[in-house]
Amino acid sequence: MDADEQKQLLDVLQNQLEMQIELARQGNYKQVELIAEENDDTLKRIVAQKTSTSENFEKQRNQILTLYKKLELMIAAEKSIVENQQHQADNVRKTLGIYRTSS
């Protein structure tokens, strides 16, 4: 695989991550998940090749890692919010159940 193809794959991955971050900001986690599935093929192709160790490629890899970390934090924060809302809903159900049995 030549350097141009490597660069193209890294560009595709970086663009997809940036798109996922924007979609996560908008709360569109279903689309984030669909793009993540698309990323699998790109990642497999990147991993399968002997990548260049040039400074430009290293810089882009670091940018991609930063984007992954940012996306991971956004998803973790959303998961925490959803878990909190689920806990609150469970408490409401329990309270309603108590009122029903005492009536």
Coordinates of N, CA and C in Angstrom, one line a residue:
M1 N 0.9 -1.2 0.0 CA 0.0 0.0 0.0 C 0.9 1.2 0.0
D2 N 0.6 2.2 -0.9 CA 1.4 3.4 -1.0 C 1.0 4.4 0.0
A3 N 1.8 5.4 0.2 CA 1.6 6.5 1.1 C 0.3 7.3 0.9
D4 N 0.0 7.4 -0.4 CA -1.3 8.2 -0.8 C -2.5 7.4 -0.3
E5 N -2.5 6.1 -0.4 CA -3.6 5.3 0.0 C -3.7 5.3 1.6
Q6 N -2.6 5.2 2.2 CA -2.5 5.3 3.7 C -3.1 6.7 4.1
K7 N -2.7 7.7 3.5 CA -3.2 9.1 3.8 C -4.7 9.2 3.6
Q8 N -5.1 8.6 2.5 CA -6.6 8.6 2.2 C -7.4 7.9 3.3
L9 N -6.9 6.7 3.7 CA -7.6 6.0 4.7 C -7.6 6.7 6.1
L10 N -6.5 7.3 6.4 CA -6.5 8.1 7.7 C -7.4 9.3 7.6
D11 N -7.4 10.0 6.4 CA -8.3 11.1 6.2 C -9.8 10.7 6.3
V12 N -10.1 9.5 5.7 CA -11.5 9.0 5.8 C -11.9 8.8 7.3
L13 N -11.0 8.1 8.0 CA -11.2 7.8 9.4 C -11.4 9.1 10.2
Q14 N -10.5 10.1 10.0 CA -10.6 11.3 10.7 C -11.9 12.1 10.4
N15 N -12.3 12.1 9.2 CA -13.5 12.8 8.8 C -14.7 12.1 9.4
Q16 N -14.7 10.8 9.5 CA -15.8 10.0 10.1 C -15.9 10.3 11.6
L17 N -14.8 10.4 12.2 CA -14.8 10.7 13.7 C -15.3 12.1 13.9
E18 N -14.9 13.0 13.1 CA -15.4 14.4 13.3 C -16.9 14.4 13.1
M19 N -17.4 13.7 12.1 CA -18.8 13.6 11.9 C -19.5 13.0 13.1
Q20 N -18.9 11.9 13.7 CA -19.5 11.3 14.8 C -19.6 12.2 16.0
I21 N -18.6 13.0 16.2 CA -18.6 14.0 17.3 C -19.7 15.0 17.1
E22 N -19.8 15.5 15.9 CA -20.9 16.5 15.7 C -22.3 15.8 15.9
L23 N -22.5 14.6 15.4 CA -23.7 13.9 15.6 C -24.0 13.7 17.1
A24 N -22.9 13.3 17.8 CA -23.1 13.1 19.3 C -23.5 14.4 20.0
R25 N -23.0 15.5 19.5 CA -23.4 16.8 20.1 C -24.8 17.1 19.8
Q26 N -25.3 16.6 18.7 CA -26.7 16.8 18.4 C -27.6 15.7 19.0
G27 N -27.0 14.7 19.7 CA -27.8 13.7 20.3 C -28.2 12.6 19.4
N28 N -27.6 12.5 18.2 CA -28.0 11.5 17.3 C -27.1 10.3 17.4
Y29 N -27.3 9.5 18.5 CA -26.4 8.4 18.8 C -26.6 7.2 17.9
K30 N -27.8 7.1 17.3 CA -28.0 6.0 16.4 C -27.1 6.1 15.1
Q31 N -27.0 7.3 14.6 CA -26.2 7.6 13.5 C -24.7 7.5 13.9
V32 N -24.4 7.8 15.1 CA -23.0 7.7 15.6 C -22.6 6.2 15.5
E33 N -23.6 5.3 16.0 CA -23.3 3.9 16.0 C -23.2 3.4 14.5
L34 N -24.0 3.8 13.6 CA -23.9 3.4 12.2 C -22.5 3.7 11.6
I35 N -22.1 4.9 11.9 CA -20.8 5.3 11.4 C -19.7 4.5 12.0
A36 N -19.8 4.2 13.3 CA -18.8 3.4 14.0 C -18.7 2.0 13.3
E37 N -19.8 1.5 12.8 CA -19.7 0.2 12.1 C -19.0 0.4 10.8
E38 N -19.1 1.5 10.1 CA -18.4 1.8 8.9 C -16.9 1.9 9.2
N39 N -16.6 2.5 10.3 CA -15.2 2.7 10.7 C -14.4 1.4 10.8
D40 N -15.2 0.3 11.2 CA -14.5 -1.0 11.4 C -13.7 -1.4 10.1
D41 N -14.3 -1.3 9.0 CA -13.6 -1.7 7.7 C -12.4 -0.8 7.5
T42 N -12.5 0.5 7.7 CA -11.4 1.4 7.5 C -10.3 1.1 8.5
L43 N -10.6 0.8 9.7 CA -9.6 0.5 10.7 C -8.9 -0.8 10.4
K44 N -9.7 -1.8 9.9 CA -9.1 -3.1 9.6 C -8.1 -2.9 8.5
R45 N -8.4 -2.1 7.5 CA -7.5 -1.8 6.4 C -6.2 -1.1 6.9
I46 N -6.4 -0.2 7.8 CA -5.2 0.6 8.3 C -4.3 -0.3 9.1
V47 N -4.9 -1.2 10.0 CA -4.2 -2.1 10.8 C -3.4 -3.1 10.0
A48 N -4.1 -3.6 8.9 CA -3.5 -4.6 8.0 C -2.2 -4.2 7.3
Q49 N -2.1 -2.9 7.1 CA -1.0 -2.4 6.3 C 0.2 -2.0 7.2
K50 N 1.3 -2.0 6.6 CA 2.5 -1.4 7.3 C 2.5 0.1 7.1
T51 N 2.2 0.8 8.2 CA 2.0 2.2 8.0 C 3.3 2.9 8.1
S52 N 3.2 4.1 7.5 CA 4.4 4.9 7.4 C 4.7 5.5 8.8
T53 N 5.9 5.7 9.1 CA 6.3 6.3 10.4 C 6.7 7.8 10.2
S54 N 6.3 8.4 9.1 CA 6.7 9.8 8.9 C 6.0 10.6 9.9
E55 N 6.6 11.8 10.1 CA 6.1 12.8 11.1 C 4.6 13.2 10.8
N56 N 4.3 13.3 9.5 CA 2.9 13.7 9.1 C 1.9 12.6 9.5
F57 N 2.3 11.4 9.3 CA 1.4 10.3 9.6 C 1.2 10.2 11.2
E58 N 2.3 10.4 11.9 CA 2.3 10.3 13.3 C 1.4 11.5 13.9
K59 N 1.5 12.6 13.3 CA 0.7 13.8 13.7 C -0.8 13.5 13.5
Q60 N -1.1 12.9 12.3 CA -2.5 12.6 12.0 C -3.0 11.5 12.9
R61 N -2.2 10.5 13.2 CA -2.6 9.4 14.1 C -2.9 10.0 15.5
N62 N -2.1 10.9 16.0 CA -2.3 11.5 17.3 C -3.6 12.3 17.2
Q63 N -3.9 13.0 16.1 CA -5.2 13.7 16.0 C -6.4 12.8 16.0
I64 N -6.2 11.6 15.4 CA -7.3 10.6 15.4 C -7.5 10.1 16.8
L65 N -6.4 9.8 17.5 CA -6.5 9.3 18.9 C -7.2 10.4 19.8
T66 N -6.9 11.6 19.6 CA -7.6 12.7 20.3 C -9.1 12.7 20.0
L67 N -9.4 12.6 18.7 CA -10.9 12.5 18.4 C -11.6 11.3 19.0
Y68 N -10.9 10.2 19.0 CA -11.5 9.0 19.6 C -11.7 9.2 21.1
K69 N -10.8 9.8 21.8 CA -10.9 10.1 23.2 C -12.1 11.1 23.4
K70 N -12.2 12.1 22.6 CA -13.3 13.0 22.7 C -14.6 12.4 22.5
L71 N -14.7 11.5 21.5 CA -16.0 10.8 21.2 C -16.3 9.9 22.4
E72 N -15.3 9.2 22.9 CA -15.5 8.3 24.0 C -16.1 9.0 25.2
L73 N -15.5 10.2 25.5 CA -16.0 11.0 26.7 C -17.4 11.4 26.5
M74 N -17.8 11.8 25.2 CA -19.1 12.3 25.0 C -20.1 11.1 25.1
I75 N -19.7 9.9 24.7 CA -20.6 8.8 24.8 C -20.7 8.4 26.3
A76 N -19.7 8.4 27.0 CA -19.7 8.1 28.4 C -20.6 9.0 29.2
A77 N -20.5 10.3 28.9 CA -21.4 11.3 29.5 C -22.8 11.1 29.2
E78 N -23.1 10.8 28.0 CA -24.5 10.5 27.6 C -25.0 9.2 28.3
K79 N -24.2 8.2 28.4 CA -24.5 7.0 29.1 C -24.9 7.3 30.5
S80 N -24.1 8.1 31.2 CA -24.3 8.5 32.6 C -25.6 9.2 32.7
I81 N -25.9 10.1 31.8 CA -27.2 10.8 31.8 C -28.4 9.8 31.7
V82 N -28.3 8.9 30.7 CA -29.3 7.9 30.5 C -29.5 7.0 31.7
E83 N -28.4 6.6 32.3 CA -28.5 5.7 33.5 C -29.2 6.5 34.6
N84 N -28.8 7.8 34.8 CA -29.5 8.6 35.8 C -31.0 8.7 35.6
Q85 N -31.3 9.0 34.4 CA -32.8 9.1 34.0 C -33.5 7.8 34.3
Q86 N -32.8 6.7 33.9 CA -33.4 5.3 34.2 C -33.6 5.1 35.7
H87 N -32.6 5.5 36.5 CA -32.8 5.4 37.9 C -33.9 6.2 38.4
Q88 N -34.1 7.4 37.9 CA -35.2 8.3 38.4 C -36.5 7.6 38.0
A89 N -36.6 7.1 36.8 CA -37.8 6.5 36.3 C -38.2 5.3 37.2
D90 N -37.2 4.5 37.5 CA -37.4 3.3 38.4 C -37.9 3.8 39.7
N91 N -37.4 4.9 40.3 CA -37.9 5.4 41.6 C -39.3 5.8 41.5
V92 N -39.7 6.4 40.4 CA -41.1 6.9 40.2 C -42.0 5.6 40.1
R93 N -41.6 4.6 39.4 CA -42.4 3.4 39.3 C -42.5 2.7 40.7
K94 N -41.5 2.7 41.5 CA -41.6 2.1 42.8 C -42.6 2.9 43.6
T95 N -42.5 4.3 43.6 CA -43.4 5.1 44.3 C -44.8 4.9 43.9
L96 N -45.0 4.9 42.6 CA -46.4 4.6 42.1 C -46.9 3.3 42.6
G97 N -46.0 2.3 42.6 CA -46.4 0.9 43.0 C -46.8 0.9 44.5
I98 N -46.1 1.7 45.3 CA -46.4 1.8 46.7 C -47.8 2.5 46.9
Y99 N -48.1 3.5 46.2 CA -49.4 4.2 46.2 C -50.5 3.3 45.8
R100 N -50.2 2.5 44.8 CA -51.3 1.6 44.3 C -51.6 0.5 45.3
T101 N -50.6 0.0 46.0 CA -50.8 -1.1 46.9 C -51.5 -0.6 48.2
S102 N -51.2 0.7 48.6 CA -51.8 1.3 49.8 C -53.2 1.8 49.6
S103 N -53.6 1.9 48.4 CA -55.0 2.5 48.1 C -56.0 1.4 48.2

